[in-house]
mmCIF file with all atom_site columns, C-alpha atoms in Angstrom:
data_model
loop_
_atom_site.group_PDB
_atom_site.id
_atom_site.type_symbol
_atom_site.label_atom_id
_atom_site.label_alt_id
_atom_site.label_comp_id
_atom_site.label_asym_id
_atom_site.label_entity_id
_atom_site.label_seq_id
_atom_site.pdbx_PDB_ins_code
_atom_site.Cartn_x
_atom_site.Cartn_y
_atom_site.Cartn_z
_atom_site.occupancy
_atom_site.B_iso_or_equiv
_atom_site.pdbx_formal_charge
_atom_site.auth_seq_id
_atom_site.auth_comp_id
_atom_site.auth_asym_id
_atom_site.auth_atom_id
_atom_site.pdbx_PDB_model_num
ATOM 1   C CA . MET A 1 1   ? 94.979  -159.625 -100.177 1.00 0.00 ? 758 MET A CA 1
ATOM 2   C CA . LYS A 1 2   ? 92.131  -161.277 -98.246  1.00 0.00 ? 759 LYS A CA 1
ATOM 3   C CA . TRP A 1 3   ? 90.682  -159.336 -95.333  1.00 0.00 ? 760 TRP A CA 1
ATOM 4   C CA . LYS A 1 4   ? 89.198  -160.942 -92.250  1.00 0.00 ? 761 LYS A CA 1
ATOM 5   C CA . LEU A 1 5   ? 87.648  -159.564 -89.128  1.00 0.00 ? 762 LEU A CA 1
ATOM 6   C CA . LYS A 1 6   ? 89.628  -160.065 -85.980  1.00 0.00 ? 763 LYS A CA 1
ATOM 7   C CA . TYR A 1 7   ? 88.321  -160.108 -82.397  1.00 0.00 ? 764 TYR A CA 1
ATOM 8   C CA . ASN A 1 8   ? 91.229  -157.822 -81.575  1.00 0.00 ? 765 ASN A CA 1
ATOM 9   C CA . ALA A 1 9   ? 90.312  -156.684 -78.120  1.00 0.00 ? 766 ALA A CA 1
ATOM 10  C CA . PRO A 1 10  ? 88.415  -159.466 -76.340  1.00 0.00 ? 767 PRO A CA 1
ATOM 11  C CA . VAL A 1 11  ? 87.657  -157.756 -73.049  1.00 0.00 ? 768 VAL A CA 1
ATOM 12  C CA . THR A 1 12  ? 86.525  -154.543 -74.763  1.00 0.00 ? 769 THR A CA 1
ATOM 13  C CA . LEU A 1 13  ? 84.391  -156.227 -77.423  1.00 0.00 ? 770 LEU A CA 1
ATOM 14  C CA . THR A 1 14  ? 82.902  -158.740 -74.935  1.00 0.00 ? 771 THR A CA 1
ATOM 15  C CA . PHE A 1 15  ? 81.989  -156.005 -72.541  1.00 0.00 ? 772 PHE A CA 1
ATOM 16  C CA . ALA A 1 16  ? 80.307  -153.949 -75.342  1.00 0.00 ? 773 ALA A CA 1
ATOM 17  C CA . LEU A 1 17  ? 78.445  -157.114 -76.484  1.00 0.00 ? 774 LEU A CA 1
ATOM 18  C CA . LEU A 1 18  ? 77.285  -157.869 -72.915  1.00 0.00 ? 775 LEU A CA 1
ATOM 19  C CA . CYS A 1 19  ? 75.997  -154.254 -72.648  1.00 0.00 ? 776 CYS A CA 1
ATOM 20  C CA . ALA A 1 20  ? 74.098  -154.698 -75.932  1.00 0.00 ? 777 ALA A CA 1
ATOM 21  C CA . VAL A 1 21  ? 72.595  -157.949 -74.620  1.00 0.00 ? 778 VAL A CA 1
ATOM 22  C CA . ALA A 1 22  ? 71.610  -156.246 -71.383  1.00 0.00 ? 779 ALA A CA 1
ATOM 23  C CA . LEU A 1 23  ? 69.964  -153.443 -73.341  1.00 0.00 ? 780 LEU A CA 1
ATOM 24  C CA . ALA A 1 24  ? 68.055  -155.828 -75.549  1.00 0.00 ? 781 ALA A CA 1
ATOM 25  C CA . LEU A 1 25  ? 66.966  -157.835 -72.503  1.00 0.00 ? 782 LEU A CA 1
ATOM 26  C CA . ASN A 1 26  ? 65.785  -154.677 -70.814  1.00 0.00 ? 783 ASN A CA 1
ATOM 27  C CA . ALA A 1 27  ? 63.703  -153.773 -73.893  1.00 0.00 ? 784 ALA A CA 1
ATOM 28  C CA . LEU A 1 28  ? 62.212  -157.254 -74.027  1.00 0.00 ? 785 LEU A CA 1
ATOM 29  C CA . THR A 1 29  ? 61.263  -157.185 -70.331  1.00 0.00 ? 786 THR A CA 1
ATOM 30  C CA . GLY A 1 30  ? 59.847  -153.584 -70.350  1.00 0.00 ? 787 GLY A CA 1
ATOM 31  C CA . GLY A 1 31  ? 62.567  -152.405 -67.893  1.00 0.00 ? 788 GLY A CA 1
ATOM 32  C CA . GLY A 1 32  ? 62.304  -155.441 -65.663  1.00 0.00 ? 789 GLY A CA 1
ATOM 33  C CA . SER A 1 33  ? 65.792  -156.713 -66.214  1.00 0.00 ? 790 SER A CA 1
ATOM 34  C CA . ASN A 1 34  ? 67.417  -153.370 -65.377  1.00 0.00 ? 791 ASN A CA 1
ATOM 35  C CA . ALA A 1 35  ? 65.420  -153.145 -62.133  1.00 0.00 ? 792 ALA A CA 1
ATOM 36  C CA . LEU A 1 36  ? 66.277  -156.759 -61.222  1.00 0.00 ? 793 LEU A CA 1
ATOM 37  C CA . LEU A 1 37  ? 69.903  -157.109 -62.394  1.00 0.00 ? 794 LEU A CA 1
ATOM 38  C CA . PHE A 1 38  ? 71.493  -153.830 -63.479  1.00 0.00 ? 795 PHE A CA 1
ATOM 39  C CA . ILE A 1 39  ? 70.501  -150.903 -61.323  1.00 0.00 ? 796 ILE A CA 1
ATOM 40  C CA . VAL A 1 40  ? 72.605  -150.670 -58.156  1.00 0.00 ? 797 VAL A CA 1
ATOM 41  C CA . ARG A 1 41  ? 71.016  -148.937 -55.226  1.00 0.00 ? 798 ARG A CA 1
ATOM 42  C CA . ARG A 1 42  ? 70.883  -149.433 -51.512  1.00 0.00 ? 799 ARG A CA 1
ATOM 43  C CA . GLY A 1 43  ? 69.407  -152.834 -50.842  1.00 0.00 ? 800 GLY A CA 1
ATOM 44  C CA . PRO A 1 44  ? 69.187  -155.529 -48.197  1.00 0.00 ? 801 PRO A CA 1
ATOM 45  C CA . LEU A 1 45  ? 72.638  -156.760 -47.324  1.00 0.00 ? 802 LEU A CA 1
ATOM 46  C CA . THR A 1 46  ? 71.203  -160.312 -47.082  1.00 0.00 ? 803 THR A CA 1
ATOM 47  C CA . SER A 1 47  ? 70.302  -160.333 -50.779  1.00 0.00 ? 804 SER A CA 1
ATOM 48  C CA . PRO A 1 48  ? 72.910  -161.824 -53.167  1.00 0.00 ? 805 PRO A CA 1
ATOM 49  C CA . LEU A 1 49  ? 71.482  -159.468 -55.927  1.00 0.00 ? 806 LEU A CA 1
ATOM 50  C CA . THR A 1 50  ? 72.755  -156.479 -53.906  1.00 0.00 ? 807 THR A CA 1
ATOM 51  C CA . TYR A 1 51  ? 76.264  -157.665 -54.301  1.00 0.00 ? 808 TYR A CA 1
ATOM 52  C CA . LEU A 1 52  ? 75.848  -158.835 -57.950  1.00 0.00 ? 809 LEU A CA 1
ATOM 53  C CA . ARG A 1 53  ? 74.506  -155.367 -58.979  1.00 0.00 ? 810 ARG A CA 1
ATOM 54  C CA . LEU A 1 54  ? 77.671  -153.724 -57.517  1.00 0.00 ? 811 LEU A CA 1
ATOM 55  C CA . PHE A 1 55  ? 79.312  -155.206 -60.657  1.00 0.00 ? 812 PHE A CA 1
ATOM 56  C CA . THR A 1 56  ? 76.533  -155.555 -63.240  1.00 0.00 ? 813 THR A CA 1
ATOM 57  C CA . HIS A 1 57  ? 75.293  -151.938 -63.067  1.00 0.00 ? 814 HIS A CA 1
ATOM 58  C CA . VAL A 1 58  ? 77.999  -151.034 -65.647  1.00 0.00 ? 815 VAL A CA 1
ATOM 59  C CA . LEU A 1 59  ? 76.348  -153.417 -68.146  1.00 0.00 ? 816 LEU A CA 1
ATOM 60  C CA . GLY A 1 60  ? 72.847  -151.933 -68.148  1.00 0.00 ? 817 GLY A CA 1
ATOM 61  C CA . HIS A 1 61  ? 71.717  -148.803 -70.041  1.00 0.00 ? 818 HIS A CA 1
ATOM 62  C CA . VAL A 1 62  ? 68.418  -147.062 -70.083  1.00 0.00 ? 819 VAL A CA 1
ATOM 63  C CA . SER A 1 63  ? 68.261  -146.482 -73.860  1.00 0.00 ? 820 SER A CA 1
ATOM 64  C CA . LEU A 1 64  ? 70.051  -146.966 -77.146  1.00 0.00 ? 821 LEU A CA 1
ATOM 65  C CA . ASP A 1 65  ? 71.300  -143.354 -76.930  1.00 0.00 ? 822 ASP A CA 1
ATOM 66  C CA . HIS A 1 66  ? 72.716  -143.984 -73.452  1.00 0.00 ? 823 HIS A CA 1
ATOM 67  C CA . TYR A 1 67  ? 74.437  -147.176 -74.691  1.00 0.00 ? 824 TYR A CA 1
ATOM 68  C CA . VAL A 1 68  ? 75.829  -145.605 -77.866  1.00 0.00 ? 825 VAL A CA 1
ATOM 69  C CA . SER A 1 69  ? 77.143  -142.466 -75.987  1.00 0.00 ? 826 SER A CA 1
ATOM 70  C CA . ASN A 1 70  ? 79.060  -144.752 -73.575  1.00 0.00 ? 827 ASN A CA 1
ATOM 71  C CA . MET A 1 71  ? 80.258  -147.230 -76.170  1.00 0.00 ? 828 MET A CA 1
ATOM 72  C CA . MET A 1 72  ? 81.698  -144.624 -78.567  1.00 0.00 ? 829 MET A CA 1
ATOM 73  C CA . LEU A 1 73  ? 84.513  -143.692 -76.167  1.00 0.00 ? 830 LEU A CA 1
ATOM 74  C CA . PHE A 1 74  ? 84.696  -147.206 -74.649  1.00 0.00 ? 831 PHE A CA 1
ATOM 75  C CA . LEU A 1 75  ? 85.332  -148.824 -78.053  1.00 0.00 ? 832 LEU A CA 1
ATOM 76  C CA . LEU A 1 76  ? 87.779  -146.069 -79.034  1.00 0.00 ? 833 LEU A CA 1
ATOM 77  C CA . LEU A 1 77  ? 89.932  -146.289 -75.904  1.00 0.00 ? 834 LEU A CA 1
ATOM 78  C CA . GLY A 1 78  ? 89.429  -149.942 -74.968  1.00 0.00 ? 835 GLY A CA 1
ATOM 79  C CA . PRO A 1 79  ? 91.487  -151.615 -77.664  1.00 0.00 ? 836 PRO A CA 1
ATOM 80  C CA . MET A 1 80  ? 94.471  -149.267 -77.103  1.00 0.00 ? 837 MET A CA 1
ATOM 81  C CA . LEU A 1 81  ? 94.329  -149.821 -73.332  1.00 0.00 ? 838 LEU A CA 1
ATOM 82  C CA . GLU A 1 82  ? 93.905  -153.557 -73.792  1.00 0.00 ? 839 GLU A CA 1
ATOM 83  C CA . GLU A 1 83  ? 96.975  -153.704 -75.972  1.00 0.00 ? 840 GLU A CA 1
ATOM 84  C CA . LYS A 1 84  ? 98.984  -151.587 -73.485  1.00 0.00 ? 841 LYS A CA 1
ATOM 85  C CA . TYR A 1 85  ? 97.909  -153.233 -70.229  1.00 0.00 ? 842 TYR A CA 1
ATOM 86  C CA . GLY A 1 86  ? 96.642  -156.642 -71.330  1.00 0.00 ? 843 GLY A CA 1
ATOM 87  C CA . SER A 1 87  ? 93.217  -158.198 -71.313  1.00 0.00 ? 844 SER A CA 1
ATOM 88  C CA . GLY A 1 88  ? 93.322  -159.448 -67.671  1.00 0.00 ? 845 GLY A CA 1
ATOM 89  C CA . ASP A 1 89  ? 94.462  -156.114 -66.308  1.00 0.00 ? 846 ASP A CA 1
ATOM 90  C CA . LEU A 1 90  ? 91.809  -154.198 -68.274  1.00 0.00 ? 847 LEU A CA 1
ATOM 91  C CA . ALA A 1 91  ? 89.093  -156.600 -67.000  1.00 0.00 ? 848 ALA A CA 1
ATOM 92  C CA . LEU A 1 92  ? 90.349  -155.883 -63.545  1.00 0.00 ? 849 LEU A CA 1
ATOM 93  C CA . VAL A 1 93  ? 90.114  -152.112 -64.169  1.00 0.00 ? 850 VAL A CA 1
ATOM 94  C CA . ILE A 1 94  ? 86.446  -152.554 -65.260  1.00 0.00 ? 851 ILE A CA 1
ATOM 95  C CA . ALA A 1 95  ? 85.602  -154.744 -62.221  1.00 0.00 ? 852 ALA A CA 1
ATOM 96  C CA . VAL A 1 96  ? 87.325  -152.413 -59.717  1.00 0.00 ? 853 VAL A CA 1
ATOM 97  C CA . THR A 1 97  ? 85.711  -149.360 -61.214  1.00 0.00 ? 854 THR A CA 1
ATOM 98  C CA . ALA A 1 98  ? 82.309  -151.024 -61.145  1.00 0.00 ? 855 ALA A CA 1
ATOM 99  C CA . LEU A 1 99  ? 82.676  -152.070 -57.517  1.00 0.00 ? 856 LEU A CA 1
ATOM 100 C CA . VAL A 1 100 ? 84.063  -148.730 -56.253  1.00 0.00 ? 857 VAL A CA 1
ATOM 101 C CA . THR A 1 101 ? 81.569  -146.594 -58.121  1.00 0.00 ? 858 THR A CA 1
ATOM 102 C CA . GLY A 1 102 ? 78.742  -148.896 -57.006  1.00 0.00 ? 859 GLY A CA 1
ATOM 103 C CA . VAL A 1 103 ? 79.706  -148.900 -53.353  1.00 0.00 ? 860 VAL A CA 1
ATOM 104 C CA . ILE A 1 104 ? 80.336  -145.172 -53.120  1.00 0.00 ? 861 ILE A CA 1
ATOM 105 C CA . HIS A 1 105 ? 77.109  -144.433 -54.955  1.00 0.00 ? 862 HIS A CA 1
ATOM 106 C CA . CYS A 1 106 ? 75.164  -146.623 -52.537  1.00 0.00 ? 863 CYS A CA 1
ATOM 107 C CA . LEU A 1 107 ? 76.782  -144.889 -49.617  1.00 0.00 ? 864 LEU A CA 1
ATOM 108 C CA . VAL A 1 108 ? 75.948  -141.361 -50.668  1.00 0.00 ? 865 VAL A CA 1
ATOM 109 C CA . SER A 1 109 ? 72.833  -141.564 -52.840  1.00 0.00 ? 866 SER A CA 1
ATOM 110 C CA . PRO A 1 110 ? 69.436  -143.199 -52.453  1.00 0.00 ? 867 PRO A CA 1
ATOM 111 C CA . ALA A 1 111 ? 68.894  -143.126 -56.279  1.00 0.00 ? 868 ALA A CA 1
ATOM 112 C CA . GLY A 1 112 ? 69.824  -146.027 -58.534  1.00 0.00 ? 869 GLY A CA 1
ATOM 113 C CA . LEU A 1 113 ? 72.932  -146.112 -60.726  1.00 0.00 ? 870 LEU A CA 1
ATOM 114 C CA . LEU A 1 114 ? 73.063  -147.608 -64.223  1.00 0.00 ? 871 LEU A CA 1
ATOM 115 C CA . GLY A 1 115 ? 75.491  -147.479 -67.107  1.00 0.00 ? 872 GLY A CA 1
ATOM 116 C CA . ALA A 1 116 ? 79.133  -147.721 -68.113  1.00 0.00 ? 873 ALA A CA 1
ATOM 117 C CA . SER A 1 117 ? 80.047  -144.073 -67.845  1.00 0.00 ? 874 SER A CA 1
ATOM 118 C CA . GLY A 1 118 ? 82.162  -144.532 -64.715  1.00 0.00 ? 875 GLY A CA 1
ATOM 119 C CA . VAL A 1 119 ? 84.225  -147.134 -66.599  1.00 0.00 ? 876 VAL A CA 1
ATOM 120 C CA . VAL A 1 120 ? 84.460  -144.797 -69.600  1.00 0.00 ? 877 VAL A CA 1
ATOM 121 C CA . PHE A 1 121 ? 85.865  -142.050 -67.360  1.00 0.00 ? 878 PHE A CA 1
ATOM 122 C CA . ALA A 1 122 ? 88.321  -144.537 -65.861  1.00 0.00 ? 879 ALA A CA 1
ATOM 123 C CA . PHE A 1 123 ? 89.452  -145.367 -69.429  1.00 0.00 ? 880 PHE A CA 1
ATOM 124 C CA . ILE A 1 124 ? 89.758  -141.645 -70.331  1.00 0.00 ? 881 ILE A CA 1
ATOM 125 C CA . ILE A 1 125 ? 92.047  -140.918 -67.385  1.00 0.00 ? 882 ILE A CA 1
ATOM 126 C CA . LEU A 1 126 ? 93.931  -144.239 -67.857  1.00 0.00 ? 883 LEU A CA 1
ATOM 127 C CA . ALA A 1 127 ? 94.555  -143.431 -71.534  1.00 0.00 ? 884 ALA A CA 1
ATOM 128 C CA . SER A 1 128 ? 95.999  -140.075 -70.619  1.00 0.00 ? 885 SER A CA 1
ATOM 129 C CA . MET A 1 129 ? 98.422  -141.955 -68.345  1.00 0.00 ? 886 MET A CA 1
ATOM 130 C CA . THR A 1 130 ? 99.879  -144.343 -70.912  1.00 0.00 ? 887 THR A CA 1
ATOM 131 C CA . SER A 1 131 ? 103.150 -142.444 -71.024  1.00 0.00 ? 888 SER A CA 1
ATOM 132 C CA . PHE A 1 132 ? 103.361 -141.999 -67.259  1.00 0.00 ? 889 PHE A CA 1
ATOM 133 C CA . ARG A 1 133 ? 106.827 -142.552 -65.854  1.00 0.00 ? 890 ARG A CA 1
ATOM 134 C CA . ALA A 1 134 ? 108.329 -142.248 -62.411  1.00 0.00 ? 891 ALA A CA 1
ATOM 135 C CA . GLY A 1 135 ? 109.202 -138.622 -61.703  1.00 0.00 ? 892 GLY A CA 1
ATOM 136 C CA . GLU A 1 136 ? 107.123 -137.319 -64.624  1.00 0.00 ? 893 GLU A CA 1
ATOM 137 C CA . VAL A 1 137 ? 103.581 -136.192 -64.896  1.00 0.00 ? 894 VAL A CA 1
ATOM 138 C CA . PRO A 1 138 ? 102.222 -136.106 -68.453  1.00 0.00 ? 895 PRO A CA 1
ATOM 139 C CA . LEU A 1 139 ? 100.712 -132.713 -69.233  1.00 0.00 ? 896 LEU A CA 1
ATOM 140 C CA . THR A 1 140 ? 97.957  -134.622 -71.060  1.00 0.00 ? 897 THR A CA 1
ATOM 141 C CA . LEU A 1 141 ? 96.988  -136.221 -67.760  1.00 0.00 ? 898 LEU A CA 1
ATOM 142 C CA . VAL A 1 142 ? 96.763  -132.805 -66.048  1.00 0.00 ? 899 VAL A CA 1
ATOM 143 C CA . LEU A 1 143 ? 94.640  -131.246 -68.870  1.00 0.00 ? 900 LEU A CA 1
ATOM 144 C CA . VAL A 1 144 ? 92.328  -134.325 -69.176  1.00 0.00 ? 901 VAL A CA 1
ATOM 145 C CA . THR A 1 145 ? 91.812  -134.484 -65.471  1.00 0.00 ? 902 THR A CA 1
ATOM 146 C CA . VAL A 1 146 ? 91.090  -130.771 -65.152  1.00 0.00 ? 903 VAL A CA 1
ATOM 147 C CA . LEU A 1 147 ? 88.750  -130.814 -68.149  1.00 0.00 ? 904 LEU A CA 1
ATOM 148 C CA . TYR A 1 148 ? 86.782  -134.034 -67.521  1.00 0.00 ? 905 TYR A CA 1
ATOM 149 C CA . ILE A 1 149 ? 86.797  -134.222 -63.729  1.00 0.00 ? 906 ILE A CA 1
ATOM 150 C CA . GLY A 1 150 ? 86.442  -130.498 -63.336  1.00 0.00 ? 907 GLY A CA 1
ATOM 151 C CA . ARG A 1 151 ? 83.478  -130.416 -65.664  1.00 0.00 ? 908 ARG A CA 1
ATOM 152 C CA . GLU A 1 152 ? 81.828  -133.238 -63.746  1.00 0.00 ? 909 GLU A CA 1
ATOM 153 C CA . ALA A 1 153 ? 82.433  -131.627 -60.371  1.00 0.00 ? 910 ALA A CA 1
ATOM 154 C CA . ALA A 1 154 ? 80.873  -128.397 -61.620  1.00 0.00 ? 911 ALA A CA 1
ATOM 155 C CA . ALA A 1 155 ? 77.935  -130.194 -63.252  1.00 0.00 ? 912 ALA A CA 1
ATOM 156 C CA . GLY A 1 156 ? 77.359  -132.204 -60.039  1.00 0.00 ? 913 GLY A CA 1
ATOM 157 C CA . MET A 1 157 ? 77.104  -129.029 -57.989  1.00 0.00 ? 914 MET A CA 1
ATOM 158 C CA . PHE A 1 158 ? 75.044  -126.929 -60.431  1.00 0.00 ? 915 PHE A CA 1
ATOM 159 C CA . SER A 1 159 ? 73.083  -129.286 -62.670  1.00 0.00 ? 916 SER A CA 1
ATOM 160 C CA . GLN A 1 160 ? 69.677  -130.814 -62.024  1.00 0.00 ? 917 GLN A CA 1
ATOM 161 C CA . ASP A 1 161 ? 70.006  -133.684 -64.472  1.00 0.00 ? 918 ASP A CA 1
ATOM 162 C CA . ASN A 1 162 ? 69.640  -137.452 -64.244  1.00 0.00 ? 919 ASN A CA 1
ATOM 163 C CA . VAL A 1 163 ? 73.434  -138.058 -64.629  1.00 0.00 ? 920 VAL A CA 1
ATOM 164 C CA . SER A 1 164 ? 75.605  -139.511 -61.896  1.00 0.00 ? 921 SER A CA 1
ATOM 165 C CA . HIS A 1 165 ? 78.473  -137.030 -61.908  1.00 0.00 ? 922 HIS A CA 1
ATOM 166 C CA . LEU A 1 166 ? 79.784  -138.741 -58.849  1.00 0.00 ? 923 LEU A CA 1
ATOM 167 C CA . ALA A 1 167 ? 80.182  -142.001 -60.800  1.00 0.00 ? 924 ALA A CA 1
ATOM 168 C CA . HIS A 1 168 ? 82.099  -140.149 -63.479  1.00 0.00 ? 925 HIS A CA 1
ATOM 169 C CA . ILE A 1 169 ? 84.462  -138.556 -60.916  1.00 0.00 ? 926 ILE A CA 1
ATOM 170 C CA . VAL A 1 170 ? 84.934  -141.823 -59.024  1.00 0.00 ? 927 VAL A CA 1
ATOM 171 C CA . GLY A 1 171 ? 85.499  -143.714 -62.296  1.00 0.00 ? 928 GLY A CA 1
ATOM 172 C CA . GLY A 1 172 ? 88.113  -141.176 -63.295  1.00 0.00 ? 929 GLY A CA 1
ATOM 173 C CA . LEU A 1 173 ? 89.863  -141.506 -59.977  1.00 0.00 ? 930 LEU A CA 1
ATOM 174 C CA . SER A 1 174 ? 89.799  -145.309 -60.315  1.00 0.00 ? 931 SER A CA 1
ATOM 175 C CA . GLY A 1 175 ? 91.447  -145.023 -63.752  1.00 0.00 ? 932 GLY A CA 1
ATOM 176 C CA . ALA A 1 176 ? 94.062  -142.716 -62.312  1.00 0.00 ? 933 ALA A CA 1
ATOM 177 C CA . LEU A 1 177 ? 94.781  -145.123 -59.405  1.00 0.00 ? 934 LEU A CA 1
ATOM 178 C CA . CYS A 1 178 ? 94.952  -148.143 -61.749  1.00 0.00 ? 935 CYS A CA 1
ATOM 179 C CA . GLY A 1 179 ? 97.326  -146.225 -64.075  1.00 0.00 ? 936 GLY A CA 1
ATOM 180 C CA . TYR A 1 180 ? 99.542  -145.108 -61.246  1.00 0.00 ? 937 TYR A CA 1
ATOM 181 C CA . MET A 1 181 ? 99.759  -148.639 -59.831  1.00 0.00 ? 938 MET A CA 1
ATOM 182 C CA . ALA A 1 182 ? 100.565 -150.042 -63.270  1.00 0.00 ? 939 ALA A CA 1
ATOM 183 C CA . ALA A 1 183 ? 103.365 -147.425 -63.719  1.00 0.00 ? 940 ALA A CA 1
ATOM 184 C CA . ALA A 1 184 ? 104.675 -147.952 -60.239  1.00 0.00 ? 941 ALA A CA 1
ATOM 185 C CA . GLY A 1 185 ? 104.738 -151.689 -60.698  1.00 0.00 ? 942 GLY A CA 1
ATOM 186 C CA . GLY A 1 186 ? 106.721 -151.442 -63.928  1.00 0.00 ? 943 GLY A CA 1
ATOM 187 C CA . GLN A 1 187 ? 103.781 -152.578 -66.074  1.00 0.00 ? 944 GLN A CA 1
ATOM 188 C CA . ARG A 1 188 ? 104.837 -153.925 -69.421  1.00 0.00 ? 945 ARG A CA 1
ATOM 189 C CA . THR A 1 189 ? 104.136 -152.136 -72.635  1.00 0.00 ? 946 THR A CA 1
ATOM 190 C CA . ALA A 1 190 ? 103.000 -153.911 -75.744  1.00 0.00 ? 947 ALA A CA 1
#
């Protein structure tokens, strides 16, 4: 039998590749590309870059470790979610999560936001909802929500780190909303 590589999850793989390109570009520009294109922060509403960064902040990462820690779960969950919901719907989940986390972050924090962790948290919650049916709440959803979102809420209140726990929480809530909407709309299963 002859084995061949298959581009099995185009949205997931393309997103991971775009993140890798953004990371390489950031290294080549000494941080300049992140500052210009990938860090969302409060900015002038007259600048088109302010609006672009509301979406592109999920592509940029500060370091290889940052990229790898996000991509491990993203690449684990993405293909399963893409098979279940379809490429177009998964791309929409990524875009909505990027926009919502970016806007909320700009409204409540003067600091910049960078990285795909909000999308990863959306995927974590969305994955726990894959067996969601009307009138039923999967216990896995409850446990994952309590563990992940609870941990982030506690860390956000008590930690003095450089992590946007708010983006994690908002990303998880975005994933829950997208999962609920898919279930309520009779989303197909693969």
